Structures are given as C-alpha cells and as structure tokens.
Backbone as a ProteinNet text record, in pm:
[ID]
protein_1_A
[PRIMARY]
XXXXXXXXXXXXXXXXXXXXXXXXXXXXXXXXXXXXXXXXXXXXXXXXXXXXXXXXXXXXXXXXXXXXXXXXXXXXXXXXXXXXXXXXXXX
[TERTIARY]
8109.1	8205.8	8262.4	8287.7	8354.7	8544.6	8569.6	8661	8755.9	8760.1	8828.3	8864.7	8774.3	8821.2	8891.6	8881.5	8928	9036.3	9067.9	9230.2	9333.3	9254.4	9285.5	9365.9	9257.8	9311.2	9417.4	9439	9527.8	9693.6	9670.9	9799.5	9881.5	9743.1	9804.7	9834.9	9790.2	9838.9	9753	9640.4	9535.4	9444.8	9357.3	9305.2	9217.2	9181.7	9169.2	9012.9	8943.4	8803.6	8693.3	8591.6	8492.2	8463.6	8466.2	8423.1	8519.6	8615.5	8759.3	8768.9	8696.6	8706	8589.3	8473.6	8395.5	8406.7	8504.6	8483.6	8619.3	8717.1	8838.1	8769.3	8671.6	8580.7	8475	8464.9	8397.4	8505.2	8638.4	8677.8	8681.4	8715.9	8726.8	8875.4	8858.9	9001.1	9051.4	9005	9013.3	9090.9	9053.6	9190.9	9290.7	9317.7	9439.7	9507.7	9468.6	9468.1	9576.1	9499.5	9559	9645.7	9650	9757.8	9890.6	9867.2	9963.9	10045.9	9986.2	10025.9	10143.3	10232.4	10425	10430.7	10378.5	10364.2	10527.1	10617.6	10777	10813.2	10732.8	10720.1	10674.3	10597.8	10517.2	10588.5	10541.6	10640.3	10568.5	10652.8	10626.3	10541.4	10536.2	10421.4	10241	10279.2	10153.7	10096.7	10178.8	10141.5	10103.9	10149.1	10126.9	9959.3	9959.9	9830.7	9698.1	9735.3	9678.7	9609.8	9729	9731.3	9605.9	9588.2	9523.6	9379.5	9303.2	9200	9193	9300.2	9311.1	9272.1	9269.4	9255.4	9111.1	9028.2	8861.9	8855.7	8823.5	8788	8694.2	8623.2	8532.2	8534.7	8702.9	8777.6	8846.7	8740.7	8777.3	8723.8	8795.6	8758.7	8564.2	8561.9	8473.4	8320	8359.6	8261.1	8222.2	8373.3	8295.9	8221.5	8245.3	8190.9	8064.1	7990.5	7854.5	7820.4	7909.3	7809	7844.8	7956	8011.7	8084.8	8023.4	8192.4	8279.2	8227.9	8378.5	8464.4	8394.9	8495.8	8603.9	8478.8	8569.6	8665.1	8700.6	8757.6	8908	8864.4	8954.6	9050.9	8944.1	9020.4	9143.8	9094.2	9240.1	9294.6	9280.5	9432.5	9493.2	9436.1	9498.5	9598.4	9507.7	9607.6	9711.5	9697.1	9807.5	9901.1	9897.3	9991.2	10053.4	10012.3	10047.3	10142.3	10081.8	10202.5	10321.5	10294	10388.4	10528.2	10495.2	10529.8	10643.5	10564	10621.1	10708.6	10689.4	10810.2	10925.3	10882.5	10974.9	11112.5	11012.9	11123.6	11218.4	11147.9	11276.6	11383.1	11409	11455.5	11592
-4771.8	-4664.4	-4634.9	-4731.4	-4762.3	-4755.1	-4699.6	-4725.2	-4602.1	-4447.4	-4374.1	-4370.8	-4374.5	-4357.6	-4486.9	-4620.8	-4708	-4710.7	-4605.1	-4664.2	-4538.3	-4460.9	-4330.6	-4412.9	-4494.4	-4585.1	-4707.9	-4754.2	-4825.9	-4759.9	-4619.9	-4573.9	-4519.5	-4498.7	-4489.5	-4585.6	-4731.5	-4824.3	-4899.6	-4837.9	-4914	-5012.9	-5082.7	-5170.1	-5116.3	-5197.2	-5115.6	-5154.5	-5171.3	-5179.5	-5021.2	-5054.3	-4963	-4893	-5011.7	-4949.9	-4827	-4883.6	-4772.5	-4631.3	-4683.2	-4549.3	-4444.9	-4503.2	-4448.2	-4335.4	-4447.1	-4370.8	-4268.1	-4288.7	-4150.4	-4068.6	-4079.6	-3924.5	-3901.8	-3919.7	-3877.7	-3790.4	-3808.5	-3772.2	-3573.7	-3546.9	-3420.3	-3371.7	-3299.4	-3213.8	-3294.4	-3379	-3487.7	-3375.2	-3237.4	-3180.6	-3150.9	-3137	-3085.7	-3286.6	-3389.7	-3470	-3524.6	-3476.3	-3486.2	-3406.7	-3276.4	-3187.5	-3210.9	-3267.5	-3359.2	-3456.7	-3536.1	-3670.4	-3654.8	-3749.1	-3790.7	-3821.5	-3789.1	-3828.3	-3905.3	-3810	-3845.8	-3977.7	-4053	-4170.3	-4243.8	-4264.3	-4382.9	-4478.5	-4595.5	-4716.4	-4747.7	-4836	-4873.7	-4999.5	-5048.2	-5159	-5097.9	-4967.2	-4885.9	-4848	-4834.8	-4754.4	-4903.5	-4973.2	-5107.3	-5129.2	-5137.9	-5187.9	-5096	-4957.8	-4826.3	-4881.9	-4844.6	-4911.1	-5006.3	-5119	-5215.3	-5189.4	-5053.4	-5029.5	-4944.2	-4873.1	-4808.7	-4904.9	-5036.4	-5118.9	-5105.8	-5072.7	-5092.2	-4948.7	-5033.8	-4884.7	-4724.4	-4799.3	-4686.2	-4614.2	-4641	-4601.9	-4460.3	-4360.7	-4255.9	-4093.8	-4032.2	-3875.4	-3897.3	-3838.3	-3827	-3904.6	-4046	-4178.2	-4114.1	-4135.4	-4118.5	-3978.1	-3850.8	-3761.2	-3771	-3857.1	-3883.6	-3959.2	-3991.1	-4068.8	-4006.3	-3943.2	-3840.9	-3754	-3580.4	-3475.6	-3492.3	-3599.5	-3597.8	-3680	-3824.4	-3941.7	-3842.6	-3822	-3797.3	-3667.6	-3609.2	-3568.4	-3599.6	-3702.3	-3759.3	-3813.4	-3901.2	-3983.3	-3884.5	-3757.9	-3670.4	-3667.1	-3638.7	-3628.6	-3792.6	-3874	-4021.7	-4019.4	-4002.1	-4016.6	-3907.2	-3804.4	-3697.5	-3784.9	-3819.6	-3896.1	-4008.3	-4093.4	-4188.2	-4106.6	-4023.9	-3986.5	-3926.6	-3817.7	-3786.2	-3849.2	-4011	-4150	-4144.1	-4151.1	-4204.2	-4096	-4010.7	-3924.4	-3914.7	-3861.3	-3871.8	-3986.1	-4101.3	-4220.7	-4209.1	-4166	-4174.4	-4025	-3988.4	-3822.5	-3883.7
8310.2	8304.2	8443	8518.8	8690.4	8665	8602	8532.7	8575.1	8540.7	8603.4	8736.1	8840.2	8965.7	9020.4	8922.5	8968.5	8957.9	8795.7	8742.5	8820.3	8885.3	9009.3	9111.4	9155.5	9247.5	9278.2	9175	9089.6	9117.6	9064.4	9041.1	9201.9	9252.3	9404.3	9499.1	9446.6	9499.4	9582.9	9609.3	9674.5	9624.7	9594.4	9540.2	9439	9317.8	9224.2	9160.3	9285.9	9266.7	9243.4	9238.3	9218.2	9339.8	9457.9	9572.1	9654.4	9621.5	9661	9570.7	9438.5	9392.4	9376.3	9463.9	9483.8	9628.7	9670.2	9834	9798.1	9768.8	9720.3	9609	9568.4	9475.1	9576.5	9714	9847.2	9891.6	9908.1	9944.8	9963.4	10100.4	10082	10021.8	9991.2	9909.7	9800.2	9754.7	9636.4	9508.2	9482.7	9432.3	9440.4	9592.6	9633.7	9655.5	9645.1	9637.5	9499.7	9426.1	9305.8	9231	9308.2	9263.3	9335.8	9467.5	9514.7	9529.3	9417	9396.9	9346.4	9411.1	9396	9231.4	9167	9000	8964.9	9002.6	9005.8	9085.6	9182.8	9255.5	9206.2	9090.2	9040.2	8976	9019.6	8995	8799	8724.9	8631.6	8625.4	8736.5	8742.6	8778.1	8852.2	8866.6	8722	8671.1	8557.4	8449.5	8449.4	8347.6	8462.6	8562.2	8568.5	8536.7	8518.5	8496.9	8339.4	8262.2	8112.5	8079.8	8167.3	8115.6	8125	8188	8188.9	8010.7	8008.2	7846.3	7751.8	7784	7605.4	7575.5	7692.8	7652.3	7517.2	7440.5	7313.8	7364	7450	7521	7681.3	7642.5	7810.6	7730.1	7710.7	7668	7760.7	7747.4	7867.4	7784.7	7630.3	7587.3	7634.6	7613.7	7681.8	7840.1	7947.6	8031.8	8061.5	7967.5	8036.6	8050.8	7962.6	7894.8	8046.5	8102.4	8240.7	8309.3	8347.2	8475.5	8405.9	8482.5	8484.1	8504	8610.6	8754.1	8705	8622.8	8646.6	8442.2	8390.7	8275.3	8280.5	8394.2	8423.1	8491.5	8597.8	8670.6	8576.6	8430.8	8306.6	8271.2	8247.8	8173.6	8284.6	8399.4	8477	8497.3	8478.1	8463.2	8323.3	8278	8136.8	8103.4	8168.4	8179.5	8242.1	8405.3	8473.1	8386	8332.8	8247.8	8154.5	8057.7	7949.9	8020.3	8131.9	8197.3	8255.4	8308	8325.7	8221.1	8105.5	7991.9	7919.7	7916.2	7875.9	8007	8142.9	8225	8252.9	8192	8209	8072.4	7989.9	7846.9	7892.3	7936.4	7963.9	8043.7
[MASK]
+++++++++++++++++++++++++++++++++++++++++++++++++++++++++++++++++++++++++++++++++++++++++++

C-alpha cells in the first residue's frame, strides 16, 4: 500500500517511487504543501500517470486507511486533484 504518497509524487512531477514519497510525508508543512499545490497547472500526462496507480482494485482511501491515516488520506486529496483535473478540463 506504497502507493498514495507515490501517486502524490507523481503528480508533482518528481519521481514516482516509494522512496520520494516517503521522504515528502517527512516533510514539514506537508499541508500547507498541499493546500498549495498549482492544481490549475497540472499537465494531462501528470494526471494519466497518476491514473495508472487507480487500476489496482485495492488502490482505495478505505484499503489504505487500514495501513495508514496519513497515506489514506493523502489518497482522497489525490483523487480529489484528479477529478478536479477532469472536470476543469471539460469547462
């Protein structure tokens, strides 16, 4: 379940391993982090590589909360950003 903070990482453009998304949920201010994020900047290839962590059936908020607060947390603001994506671009 390495999976939220990775697909965190993903959308910001940095490499979209475990280890990167271990060390940006170290991070300090990691909310104001995310309340910050250019959401209106995100490219459509960010978001297609975001996506491809979604096909696992058990890439769900629910699943990961069962292993982390944090990461199944991070999951809804991922997937917020994503739908957000996706309505913003049809508008």
């Amino acid at each position: 379940m390495d999976s939220a903070p990775a697909s965190v990482v993903a959308a910001r453009r940095l490499t979209d391993d475990w280890a990167s998304g271990k060390k940006l949920l170290k991070t300090n201010g990691i909310l104001n982090l995310l309340k910050g994020y250019k959401k209106d900047e995100i490219k459509d290839k960010q978001i297609e590589k975001v996506k491809k962590f979604f096909k696992d059936k058990d890439f769900t908020p629910e699943a990961m909360l069962k292993t982390s607060k944090a990461a199944g947390g991070l999951l809804v603001w991922v997937d917020a950003i994503v739908n957000y994506h996706e309505i913003a671009k049809g508008v």
